[in-house]
Short mmCIF file of C-alpha atoms in Angstrom, two decimals:
data_model
loop_
_atom_site.label_atom_id
_atom_site.label_comp_id
_atom_site.label_asym_id
_atom_site.label_seq_id
_atom_site.Cartn_x
_atom_site.Cartn_y
_atom_site.Cartn_z
CA MET M 1 16.14 94.77 148.34
CA MET M 2 19.02 97.10 148.60
CA SER M 3 20.52 98.87 145.96
CA GLN M 4 24.26 98.13 145.17
CA LYS M 5 26.37 101.18 144.75
CA PRO M 6 30.14 100.58 143.72
CA ILE M 7 30.83 101.55 147.52
CA THR M 8 29.36 98.60 148.84
CA GLN M 9 32.60 96.55 147.01
CA ARG M 10 34.37 98.30 149.32
CA VAL M 11 32.20 98.20 152.57
CA PHE M 12 30.89 94.59 152.53
CA PRO M 13 33.72 92.69 153.28
CA LEU M 14 34.69 95.29 156.63
CA LEU M 15 31.52 94.29 157.93
CA ARG M 16 31.22 92.40 161.18
CA ASP M 17 28.64 91.88 164.23
CA PRO M 18 29.26 94.08 166.45
CA ALA M 19 28.63 92.00 169.62
CA THR M 20 30.50 89.06 168.26
CA GLY M 21 33.09 89.80 165.61
CA VAL M 22 31.96 87.53 163.21
CA ASP M 23 32.18 88.64 159.62
CA LEU M 24 28.80 89.30 158.08
CA GLN M 25 27.69 88.38 154.47
CA PHE M 26 24.93 89.89 152.80
CA ASP M 27 22.11 87.42 151.47
CA GLY M 28 20.28 89.87 149.54
CA LYS M 29 17.70 90.82 152.36
CA ALA M 30 20.21 91.19 155.60
CA PHE M 31 23.84 91.09 157.03
CA VAL M 32 23.92 87.67 158.67
CA GLY M 33 26.81 85.55 160.45
CA GLY M 34 27.21 83.48 163.32
CA GLY M 35 23.49 83.42 164.05
CA ALA M 36 22.63 87.12 163.69
CA SER M 37 20.93 88.80 161.26
CA PHE M 38 21.02 92.69 160.60
CA PRO M 39 17.84 93.44 158.41
CA VAL M 40 18.00 96.10 155.81
CA VAL M 41 14.86 98.25 156.12
CA ASP M 42 13.95 100.86 153.46
CA ASP M 43 17.20 100.44 151.71
CA ILE M 44 19.07 100.80 154.99
CA PRO M 45 21.13 98.59 156.77
CA ARG M 46 20.11 98.69 160.42
CA PHE M 47 22.60 97.24 163.06
CA VAL M 48 20.55 98.69 166.36
CA SER M 49 17.10 97.62 166.93
CA SER M 50 15.70 101.36 167.48
CA ASP M 51 17.02 105.19 168.08
CA HIS M 52 17.35 104.46 171.91
CA TYR M 53 18.55 107.85 173.30
CA VAL M 54 18.63 110.22 170.19
CA LYS M 55 15.04 110.20 169.72
CA SER M 56 15.52 114.20 169.26
CA PHE M 57 17.83 113.75 166.30
CA SER M 58 15.52 111.36 164.80
CA PHE M 59 12.83 114.21 164.58
CA GLU M 60 15.37 117.22 163.95
CA TRP M 61 17.12 115.63 160.89
CA ASN M 62 14.20 114.30 159.30
CA THR M 63 12.51 117.86 159.57
CA HIS M 64 15.67 119.80 158.67
CA HIS M 65 16.98 117.15 156.24
CA ASN M 66 18.51 119.70 154.12
CA THR M 67 18.80 122.90 155.95
CA GLN M 68 22.74 122.61 156.26
CA LEU M 69 23.50 120.86 153.12
CA ASP M 70 25.72 122.99 150.85
CA CYS M 71 24.28 121.58 148.20
CA HIS M 72 20.80 122.30 148.40
CA GLN M 73 21.76 125.77 150.24
CA GLY M 74 23.78 126.49 147.44
CA ASP M 75 26.50 128.00 149.64
CA GLN M 76 29.82 126.87 151.06
CA SER M 77 29.12 127.48 155.06
CA SER M 78 29.39 123.73 156.36
CA GLU M 79 32.18 123.31 153.80
CA SER M 80 34.18 126.43 155.66
CA GLU M 81 33.28 125.09 158.83
CA PHE M 82 34.18 121.58 158.03
CA VAL M 83 37.83 122.56 157.02
CA GLN M 84 38.30 125.01 160.13
CA LYS M 85 37.16 122.16 162.25
CA THR M 86 39.35 119.20 160.42
CA ASN M 87 41.79 120.69 158.27
CA PHE M 88 40.82 117.96 155.51
CA THR M 89 41.53 118.50 152.11
CA PRO M 90 40.08 117.21 148.62
CA ALA M 91 43.49 115.91 147.64
CA GLU M 92 43.69 114.05 151.17
CA LEU M 93 40.56 112.42 151.10
CA ARG M 94 39.88 111.65 147.58
CA GLY M 95 39.65 108.12 146.83
CA LYS M 96 39.76 107.22 150.68
CA LEU M 97 37.36 105.40 152.72
CA VAL M 98 36.07 107.83 155.30
CA LEU M 99 33.80 107.33 158.34
CA ASP M 100 31.40 110.21 159.33
CA ALA M 101 30.70 109.15 163.01
CA GLY M 102 27.06 110.43 163.43
CA VAL M 103 26.10 111.48 159.85
CA GLY M 104 22.85 113.03 160.76
CA ALA M 105 21.46 114.43 157.64
CA GLY M 106 24.90 114.27 155.86
CA ARG M 107 25.98 117.81 155.99
CA TYR M 108 29.31 116.95 156.07
CA ALA M 109 29.39 113.62 154.30
CA ASP M 110 27.93 115.74 151.19
CA ILE M 111 31.41 117.52 151.21
CA VAL M 112 33.59 114.47 151.58
CA SER M 113 31.23 112.77 148.92
CA ARG M 114 31.82 116.08 146.46
CA TRP M 115 35.67 115.70 146.95
CA GLY M 116 35.59 112.17 145.84
CA GLY M 117 36.06 110.39 149.36
CA ASP M 118 34.24 107.13 149.95
CA VAL M 119 31.95 107.98 152.73
CA VAL M 120 30.32 105.29 155.42
CA GLY M 121 27.99 107.73 157.23
CA VAL M 122 26.43 106.15 160.43
CA ASP M 123 24.05 107.42 163.06
CA LEU M 124 22.28 105.91 165.68
CA SER M 125 19.17 107.81 165.21
CA TYR M 126 16.63 107.70 162.36
CA ALA M 127 18.62 110.89 160.71
CA VAL M 128 20.15 107.86 158.50
CA GLU M 129 16.74 107.95 156.67
CA ALA M 130 17.25 111.82 155.53
CA ALA M 131 20.63 110.98 154.63
CA TYR M 132 19.93 108.08 152.61
CA ARG M 133 17.30 110.07 150.61
CA ASN M 134 20.12 113.24 150.27
CA PHE M 135 22.58 110.52 148.87
CA LYS M 136 20.70 107.89 147.26
CA ASP M 137 21.85 108.90 144.00
CA ARG M 138 25.63 109.00 144.94
CA ASP M 139 27.57 106.02 144.46
CA ASN M 140 30.14 106.95 146.88
CA VAL M 141 28.15 107.27 150.04
CA TRP M 142 26.92 104.18 152.21
CA ILE M 143 24.49 105.06 154.86
CA ALA M 144 23.72 102.73 157.95
CA GLN M 145 22.13 102.93 161.22
CA ALA M 146 24.51 101.97 163.83
CA ASP M 147 25.80 102.98 166.96
CA ILE M 148 28.80 104.50 167.23
CA GLY M 149 30.29 103.05 170.40
CA ASN M 150 29.67 99.28 168.66
CA LEU M 151 30.01 99.97 165.07
CA PRO M 152 29.95 96.85 162.83
CA PHE M 153 33.40 97.19 161.02
CA LYS M 154 36.49 95.37 161.30
CA PRO M 155 39.63 96.82 163.13
CA ALA M 156 41.80 99.20 160.54
CA SER M 157 38.70 99.76 158.43
CA PHE M 158 38.96 103.36 157.44
CA ASP M 159 41.69 105.76 155.84
CA ALA M 160 40.05 108.64 158.07
CA ILE M 161 37.52 109.35 160.54
CA PHE M 162 35.55 112.55 161.59
CA SER M 163 32.99 113.14 164.11
CA ILE M 164 31.74 116.63 164.08
CA GLY M 165 29.28 117.83 166.82
CA VAL M 166 28.00 114.29 167.77
CA LEU M 167 30.43 112.67 170.38
CA HIS M 168 29.26 115.10 173.40
CA HIS M 169 25.65 113.73 172.66
CA THR M 170 26.84 110.12 173.74
CA PRO M 171 26.70 108.61 177.31
CA ASN M 172 30.41 109.25 177.61
CA THR M 173 32.27 111.58 175.27
CA LYS M 174 35.85 110.33 176.04
CA ASN M 175 34.85 106.63 175.70
CA TYR M 176 32.87 106.62 172.48
CA PHE M 177 35.86 108.66 170.94
CA MET M 178 38.20 105.91 172.08
CA LYS M 179 35.69 103.27 170.39
CA LEU M 180 36.67 105.11 167.14
CA ILE M 181 40.24 104.72 167.30
CA PRO M 182 40.82 100.81 166.57
CA LEU M 183 38.69 101.36 163.37
CA LEU M 184 41.34 103.63 162.29
CA LYS M 185 44.16 102.16 159.80
CA PRO M 186 47.75 102.64 160.59
CA GLY M 187 48.71 106.07 159.06
CA GLY M 188 45.19 107.20 158.78
CA THR M 189 43.55 110.45 160.79
CA ILE M 190 40.87 111.07 162.70
CA ALA M 191 39.61 114.50 163.30
CA ILE M 192 36.63 115.69 165.68
CA TRP M 193 34.85 118.71 167.18
CA VAL M 194 32.77 118.64 170.60
CA TYR M 195 31.07 121.21 172.76
CA PRO M 196 33.67 123.45 174.48
CA ASP M 197 33.25 124.37 178.07
CA ASP M 198 32.51 128.01 177.59
CA GLU M 199 29.55 129.80 179.34
CA SER M 200 26.82 129.65 176.92
CA TYR M 201 27.26 125.42 176.46
CA ALA M 202 27.15 124.93 180.42
CA ILE M 203 24.09 127.26 180.83
CA ARG M 204 22.22 125.12 177.96
CA ALA M 205 23.34 122.09 180.26
CA ARG M 206 21.43 123.33 183.14
CA TRP M 207 18.49 123.65 181.04
CA ILE M 208 18.55 120.05 179.45
CA PRO M 209 17.30 118.14 182.20
CA PHE M 210 14.02 120.51 182.07
CA VAL M 211 13.55 121.02 178.24
CA ASN M 212 14.13 116.83 178.29
CA LYS M 213 10.65 116.34 180.04
CA LEU M 214 8.73 118.16 177.24
CA PRO M 215 7.75 116.41 174.24
CA ILE M 216 9.87 116.69 171.30
CA ARG M 217 7.48 118.22 168.86
CA MET M 218 6.04 120.95 171.27
CA PHE M 219 9.60 122.32 172.12
CA TYR M 220 10.02 122.52 168.30
CA ALA M 221 7.05 124.23 167.85
CA TRP M 222 8.23 126.60 170.52
CA CYS M 223 11.49 127.43 168.62
CA ARG M 224 9.92 127.68 165.63
CA TRP M 225 8.14 130.86 166.88
CA PHE M 226 10.87 131.96 169.87
CA VAL M 227 13.67 131.95 167.49
CA PRO M 228 12.38 134.39 164.49
CA TRP M 229 10.59 136.40 167.22
CA ALA M 230 13.79 137.03 169.56
CA THR M 231 16.43 137.58 166.51
CA ILE M 232 14.35 140.22 164.97
CA ARG M 233 14.58 141.93 168.75
CA LEU M 234 18.20 141.30 169.19
CA ASN M 235 18.99 145.21 169.87
CA ASN M 236 16.41 145.00 172.24
CA PRO M 237 18.06 144.49 176.00
CA TRP M 238 15.24 143.03 177.37
CA VAL M 239 15.36 140.35 174.66
CA GLY M 240 19.38 140.62 175.35
CA ALA M 241 18.45 139.38 179.10
CA ILE M 242 16.68 136.43 177.73
CA ARG M 243 19.32 135.69 175.69
CA ARG M 244 21.67 135.69 178.87
CA VAL M 245 19.93 132.96 180.72
CA PHE M 246 18.83 130.97 177.40
CA PRO M 247 21.38 131.50 174.61
CA PHE M 248 20.36 130.97 171.27
CA PRO M 249 22.60 131.22 168.16
CA THR M 250 22.39 133.89 165.47
CA HIS M 251 24.72 132.53 162.84
CA GLY M 252 23.44 134.77 160.10
CA LEU M 253 22.56 131.74 157.97
CA GLY M 254 18.87 132.42 158.29
CA PHE M 255 16.37 131.79 160.58
CA GLU M 256 15.96 127.79 159.58
CA HIS M 257 19.77 127.43 160.59
CA ASP M 258 18.85 129.01 164.03
CA ILE M 259 15.93 127.43 164.84
CA LEU M 260 17.63 124.02 164.11
CA ASP M 261 20.79 125.15 166.27
CA THR M 262 18.13 126.16 168.98
CA PHE M 263 16.25 122.80 169.07
CA ASP M 264 19.60 120.90 168.56
CA GLY M 265 21.19 122.87 171.32
CA TYR M 266 18.65 122.12 174.37
CA SER M 267 16.69 118.92 173.18
CA PRO M 268 19.30 116.01 173.25
CA ARG M 269 19.12 113.67 176.26
CA PHE M 270 23.20 114.14 176.65
CA HIS M 271 25.55 117.30 176.55
CA GLY M 272 28.80 116.95 177.32
CA ILE M 273 30.85 120.04 177.57
CA HIS M 274 35.13 119.57 177.29
CA SER M 275 38.08 121.79 177.62
CA PRO M 276 40.81 121.89 174.91
CA GLU M 277 43.64 120.17 177.10
CA GLU M 278 40.69 117.50 178.03
CA VAL M 279 40.41 116.49 174.28
CA GLU M 280 43.92 116.90 173.51
CA GLY M 281 44.50 114.12 176.52
CA TRP M 282 41.89 111.75 174.76
CA PHE M 283 44.13 112.09 171.72
CA ARG M 284 47.27 111.24 173.60
CA GLU M 285 45.84 108.80 175.62
CA ALA M 286 44.65 106.99 172.63
CA GLY M 287 48.37 106.89 171.38
CA LEU M 288 47.70 109.42 168.57
CA THR M 289 50.71 111.42 166.99
CA GLY M 290 50.86 114.84 165.18
CA ILE M 291 48.14 116.16 167.60
CA TYR M 292 47.22 119.68 166.61
CA ARG M 293 43.92 121.76 166.86
CA PRO M 294 42.89 122.68 163.10
CA SER M 295 41.79 126.27 163.80
CA GLN M 296 40.49 128.57 166.30
CA TRP M 297 37.40 126.64 167.30
CA LYS M 298 38.53 125.76 170.73
CA THR M 299 37.51 122.11 170.92
CA CYS M 300 38.72 120.87 167.35
CA MET M 301 41.33 118.15 167.11
CA ARG M 302 43.18 116.37 164.79
CA GLY M 303 45.62 113.55 165.22
CA PHE M 304 47.18 110.32 163.48
CA LYS M 305 47.40 106.77 164.13
CA PRO M 306 51.07 105.91 163.92
CA GLU M 307 52.29 103.23 160.88
CA MET G 1 7.08 124.32 158.74
CA LYS G 2 4.57 127.09 159.99
CA ASN G 3 2.98 127.90 163.34
CA ASN G 4 -0.38 127.99 161.74
CA THR G 5 -2.06 125.07 163.55
CA LEU G 6 -4.20 125.39 166.75
CA LEU G 7 -1.88 122.45 168.19
CA ASP G 8 1.45 124.73 167.70
CA LYS G 9 -0.01 127.87 169.09
CA LEU G 10 -0.82 125.85 172.44
CA SER G 11 2.34 124.14 172.34
CA VAL G 12 3.98 127.64 172.26
CA MET G 13 1.88 128.88 175.30
CA LEU G 14 2.27 125.95 177.61
CA VAL G 15 6.24 125.78 176.93
CA SER G 16 6.79 129.22 177.08
CA VAL G 17 5.09 129.23 180.48
CA TYR G 18 6.82 126.11 181.62
CA LEU G 19 10.19 127.63 180.72
CA VAL G 20 9.58 130.85 182.67
CA ILE G 21 9.00 128.86 185.73
CA VAL G 22 12.14 126.75 184.98
CA ALA G 23 14.00 129.94 184.06
CA PHE G 24 12.81 131.80 187.69
CA TRP G 25 13.81 128.63 189.62
CA LEU G 26 17.27 128.11 187.99
CA ILE G 27 17.70 132.02 188.49
CA VAL G 28 16.81 131.59 192.20
CA THR G 29 18.96 128.61 192.93
CA ARG G 30 21.89 130.50 191.12
CA LYS G 31 22.32 127.89 188.41
CA LEU G 32 21.69 130.69 185.88
CA PRO G 33 23.24 134.09 185.61
CA SER G 34 21.35 137.18 186.64
CA PRO G 35 19.67 138.36 184.03
CA HIS G 36 20.62 142.39 185.21
CA PHE G 37 17.05 144.13 184.86
CA GLY G 38 18.31 146.92 186.82
CA ARG G 39 21.33 147.65 184.48
CA ILE G 40 19.07 147.39 181.80
CA ALA G 41 16.75 150.12 183.12
CA LEU G 42 19.58 152.15 183.93
CA ALA G 43 20.77 151.99 180.41
CA TYR G 44 17.87 154.15 179.30
CA THR G 45 18.33 157.01 181.55
CA ARG G 46 21.99 157.84 180.42
CA LYS G 47 23.17 159.99 177.45
CA PRO G 48 23.85 157.98 174.47
CA TYR G 49 27.59 156.94 174.21
CA SER G 50 30.23 157.45 171.26
CA LEU G 51 33.39 156.79 170.85
CA GLU G 52 36.18 156.42 168.08
CA ILE G 53 38.34 153.51 168.78
CA HIS G 54 42.01 154.11 168.03
CA GLU G 55 43.75 151.55 170.01
CA LEU G 56 43.19 148.22 168.44
CA ARG G 57 44.47 144.73 169.31
CA ALA G 58 44.54 141.54 167.22
CA GLU G 59 42.65 138.76 169.36
CA SER G 60 42.65 135.77 166.90
CA GLY G 61 41.67 134.61 163.69
CA HIS G 62 39.44 137.78 162.07
CA CYS G 63 38.68 139.20 165.66
CA TRP G 64 40.27 142.42 166.91
CA LEU G 65 39.65 143.89 170.33
CA GLY G 66 38.84 147.89 171.33
CA SER G 67 38.53 148.94 174.80
CA LEU G 68 35.28 150.46 176.23
CA PRO G 69 34.11 151.73 179.69
CA GLY G 70 32.72 149.38 182.35
CA TYR G 71 29.05 151.20 182.93
CA LEU G 72 28.09 150.53 179.35
CA LEU G 73 25.48 148.10 178.82
CA SER G 74 26.97 145.01 176.87
CA ASP G 75 26.39 141.76 175.31
CA LYS G 76 27.88 139.77 178.62
CA GLU G 77 24.74 140.96 180.68
CA SER G 78 22.03 141.56 177.94
CA SER G 79 22.21 143.26 174.70
CA SER G 80 24.75 146.01 173.87
CA LEU G 81 22.84 149.20 172.69
CA LEU G 82 26.57 149.87 170.75
CA VAL G 83 26.53 150.06 167.00
CA LEU G 84 29.84 149.77 165.21
CA PHE G 85 30.88 152.00 162.30
CA GLU G 86 33.36 151.44 159.54
CA ASN G 87 33.87 155.14 158.09
CA ASP G 88 30.35 155.54 159.15
CA VAL G 89 28.79 152.40 157.36
CA PRO G 90 27.09 150.34 160.23
CA LEU G 91 29.06 147.00 160.59
CA GLY G 92 27.08 143.59 161.61
CA PRO G 93 25.72 141.18 162.60
CA ALA G 94 25.99 142.54 166.06
CA HIS G 95 25.79 140.51 169.27
CA ALA G 96 27.87 137.64 167.40
CA GLY G 97 28.96 134.72 168.67
CA HIS G 98 32.85 135.18 169.64
CA ASP G 99 33.87 132.09 167.47
CA ASP G 100 31.71 133.41 164.28
CA ILE G 101 33.63 136.61 164.57
CA ARG G 102 37.17 134.72 164.81
CA ASN G 103 36.36 132.31 162.12
CA LEU G 104 33.79 134.11 159.88
CA GLY G 105 34.41 137.98 160.27
CA GLY G 106 32.70 139.98 157.71
CA GLY G 107 31.69 142.77 159.89
CA ARG G 108 30.31 140.56 162.56
CA PHE G 109 30.70 141.98 166.27
CA SER G 110 29.99 141.62 170.08
CA HIS G 111 30.44 144.07 172.80
CA TRP G 112 31.15 141.98 175.85
CA GLY G 113 31.98 143.52 179.34
CA THR G 114 34.91 146.15 178.66
CA GLU G 115 35.86 144.83 175.44
CA LEU G 116 34.63 145.09 171.73
CA TYR G 117 35.31 141.98 169.63
CA PHE G 118 35.28 142.46 166.23
CA SER G 119 35.91 141.85 162.60
CA THR G 120 36.06 144.37 159.62
CA SER G 121 33.86 144.08 156.48
CA ASP G 122 36.53 142.63 154.26
CA ASN G 123 38.51 140.92 156.90
CA SER G 124 41.49 143.18 156.58
CA ASP G 125 43.53 144.54 159.41
CA PRO G 126 42.00 147.90 160.44
CA ARG G 127 45.58 149.01 162.02
CA SER G 128 46.17 149.40 158.47
CA ASN G 129 43.15 149.61 156.51
CA GLY G 130 42.98 153.23 156.57
CA LYS G 131 39.09 153.07 157.72
CA ARG G 132 37.67 154.89 160.69
CA TYR G 133 35.93 152.50 163.58
CA THR G 134 33.41 154.41 165.62
CA VAL G 135 30.67 152.98 168.09
CA ARG G 136 27.23 154.75 169.09
CA GLU G 137 24.94 153.60 171.57
CA ILE G 138 21.64 153.66 169.61
CA ARG G 139 18.25 153.38 171.46
#
């Protein structure tokens, strides 16, 4: 059985088979239509058969299910970053249907939900299980496991879409971005942030084929040892030299954040890096208007679908 | 989670060896930047550097720039030995990411090549807040 939150009244009529486009109905156990059936497992609708190429995220977000959630950490670090990267405001999203494309453990869905938006959070990975646990008591959050390049929603379903730190982990950042645009209502808005083509991201890209050969849990155990060891020795130039060839973050938000970010930075299979001009070009090609960069983060971009 | 199991300790050892070999290969094939070990060794033979910074330039967000000599070991090559003081109170975190300095500020700074990227403790304008900014090399 799946819990019937109020948001389901709004979401269920929007569902369709991602392959055929046939409308889906919920029969109490699964979403069915046109001969296809998408099960609900552990209270979460599953529109994919596995976590495919994002196994590191399944591990990462179920291990760090609340590390980045403001509501658990008691700070506003994620909210501050969300505002900087999207320029969304509570007044703008209150009561709106918002798609979080690549919800992870729900770092940003938490914010939109607290602001009063109805949030649909989708992710290809089993991170949806962490997100489901985090939001099972919130009536305005609906979580599903789905591929953001092949989502089970009708065109023009959402008032707003955001995807922060996700699209560059797909096989083709631009193509996956383009697949989100039809889901936006006319007059709706989309905001994304992808990895910039800065040196530290370019260096990580060179490591990734090698780190990908390691078992996920072994690399994670190493990150748990290495990040605290190196961070408390940051003033040592020899450790600085290591950081030069193996960049790791020190956000000043605690070791757990930095361990998570280091693992996150090196373990994914895909790691696209992009220039601000490239990202702006995608927005123009998608026919969006009012395009602008919400803040100093180089590769965040916001745009609007014409009415 | 803590690194307290034998398996975790074994993982740390094996992954460390593997990553060192990979690093060596990537550096030799010039896919990674040189770690500048020679420059680090030289940095310990000089007299420690200190300076009061007068010429300050706005970068973006909370970030400001000051000029430094090129011979100092910076975060661009390794870890700078410079500490930034605001009225003799050390600021930090040092070695911060430039986006964090621009967006979060709060005293974060980075010595990058010949530039000091920094923010003030209260994100005020260092050209008009009446505070003094000095850097000192601390070993």
